[in-house]
Amino acid sequence: MTYDAHELRRQFPALAGGTAFFDGPGGTQTPSRVADAIAGTMTRPLSNRGTDTTSARNADDVVRAGRDSLAALLGAEPAGIAFGRSATQFTTDISRALAREWGPGDEVVVSRIDHDSNIRPWITAAADKGATVRWIEFDRATGDVNPDAVRDVVGERTKVVALTGASNFFGTMPDLPAIAEIVHAVGALFYVDGVHLTPHDLVDFGRVGADLFVCSPYKFCGPHLGVLAGKPAVLEAIAPYKLAPSSNDVPERFELGTLPYEAIAGTSAAVEFLASLAGTTGTLRERLTSSYAALKAHEDDVFAQLIDGLARYDNVALIGSPARRTPTALFTVDGFTPAEVAARLGAHDICVGGGHFYAQEAAAAAGLPEGGVRAGIAPYTTSGDVGRLLDGIAALG
């Protein structure tokens, strides 16, 4: 089946209003099946797990299906999938748990290109234990992260290396397998923030080489939730802060409080939506593989139209040109702050972002104190949307 963005858009009630959404890097719109799954979970018998009742079994089924769905999406094991409030929450929790074993002289490595949610928790945890923080730098001209930049800052005292799978600022996709080899060669853990990667690239957890990986379903047409994927053996070795009576099993020990069953059901529905894009049959992972290939072809085509169009404007400066990237454009417009561009386009129902998007270290290092204008391509973005955005920029004067 040919990828048909116009037909796909019928599944998204929010698109009926006519807004051109380029803010997918901050959060996508949601198809009806996700909302239906959430409502269906909330309107049938449901209770805490642990009893032999229909309502408890319904909750068990939701969680089991959720782990299976996310394992298929990420190429991971269901036993290594945990659910929580957000990726930021998981990173904060994991950093505190790992820091139990740190002390003066130990080193933690973070990167300038990351969202602050994969920087600040590590810096704070290191400061609490007297550990040293070292920084991975990126190429200021292209936005790329060279594996050698990682090699330069790791050593025998490195405990963990935290790095994005894709920059939410430049769109940069670092060479994770190559970097994982460098990290593991010194005996450190590799923690990957996959929030901006997962919507655009089918993750193979084993090939990526991460020990721990987080993502956010609301970036791939699902509900607001956080997902942690880990090697079960790695998770077994981590003692998180938790309540005494709660399960000490993996992955449950990383799930604080009662799980949001409705959000987990919605996440499973979002994965099923992604798997449906190519209209193929097979296992969930096989359908996801076909669908992500079709999605990439669509996004690459629309993104090329966007980049080519922006490049034609003398008053527009494109920021970064990473060798491997998500369909995420960062630019500035002469005479306007990024926030002003976003506001003026927003007045015409063209939704872009303006600022640093919590990638404040990247923005500062790139010499962009006010950040940039960010436009991202999503499964429902069309050439018509791109035309509206380009016309809107031309109308700025």
Phi, psi and omega in degrees: 000135178287140177294123183236095183296326182292319177291320180300324183299336179296340181279355185246100181304326183294339182281348181294340181283349176093003178286139173268110186265115173245017183260022179306324177301338177264346181152129183270168170282169192238131177286159183302324184297331178291313178298321179296320180294321178296311180296319180298323178292322183283342185252004172249165183307131185207135176205175177301147177288161175116356176237160181266068178232161178301317183294322178289322178295325176299318178296317177302316181297319179298314182292316179299314179296323179296315179297318179296317182296313181290327175297320177294319181294321187259358182066035184245184177264138177306326181291351179252011182257125177235151180245143179206189185293319184195167174296322178300317179298316180297317180297319177297314181296315182293319180298319179293321181293314180295326183294346175307328186261002183270161175200181179305136182097336175286156185232142177237133185247127176234173183236150178292340189271353187279158164299146185297340179293341176252017176238299189299318179301322180289319179297317180296315180296320179296317180298321180298331184253002180076017178278162182263140177256130175241153189243134168274124179265159178239162178289117185294334182279319186257334187086007181280155172246113179278133177307330178297332178293333175282314180303326183292340188242004178256158180193192186292343179263001180290128179263319182209145172242122180250124185212148177286150171278336176199130181290130177282357180260302181266338188089359182307133174247097180299158178281086187297315180300319179294320180290323178300320178299318180296317182295313184289336179296335178258008176079019181265163173275146179247115182250119185246126172273106183259020185300315183271346179278314190303324179294341190241343185223127181290113186285135170245096188307318180294318181289323180302321178090007179287148170273325179221142187214132178239151175209172185229113182303331182290354173271348177233048171074019178250191181276175181281112187197160173243145180233132174247128172245131180217158170293127182308322180294324177292316179298323179298332184273356183255131178253095182284162171289125185206171176283145183300317183282345185287160186302141174259007178287159172261132008266002188302331184295344180265001183253101185280126177076184178292134182289150175279084188304320182296322179290325177295317177298319177296325178293318175301320178294324178294320177296319177296322175301312179300322181290344184270354191296330181261353178067027182264174178244173180125193177293166179301316179296320179296318179292324176296322179298313178295318183292319179294327176295317178293320179297317180298318179299317179295311183295321178298319181295311181292322180295320178299321177297320180294311181297316179298319180293316179296324182294342181279348181268124180294335183266008179248130177246117175282136184253121177082150176210061183298148182296320176238128186211158168280166179284068184231118180256135175238129183207167173234158179236125181305134175088358182223143170284157176305322179295323178293319178298314181298320181293317182291320177292322179299329178295342178250024178059038172242110191261107172236173176252153176223120181146205179255352173057038180069005172265057189291330177294318179295316180297316180295317181294330180275000180073033181238076184300333178259007180078213181211179172269130182243130177231121181244150178264135179240173180304332185262003181286136182240169174300326178297321176299316180298318178300318178297319180296314180296319177296322179296321178292319178299325183285349178294334180094000000 
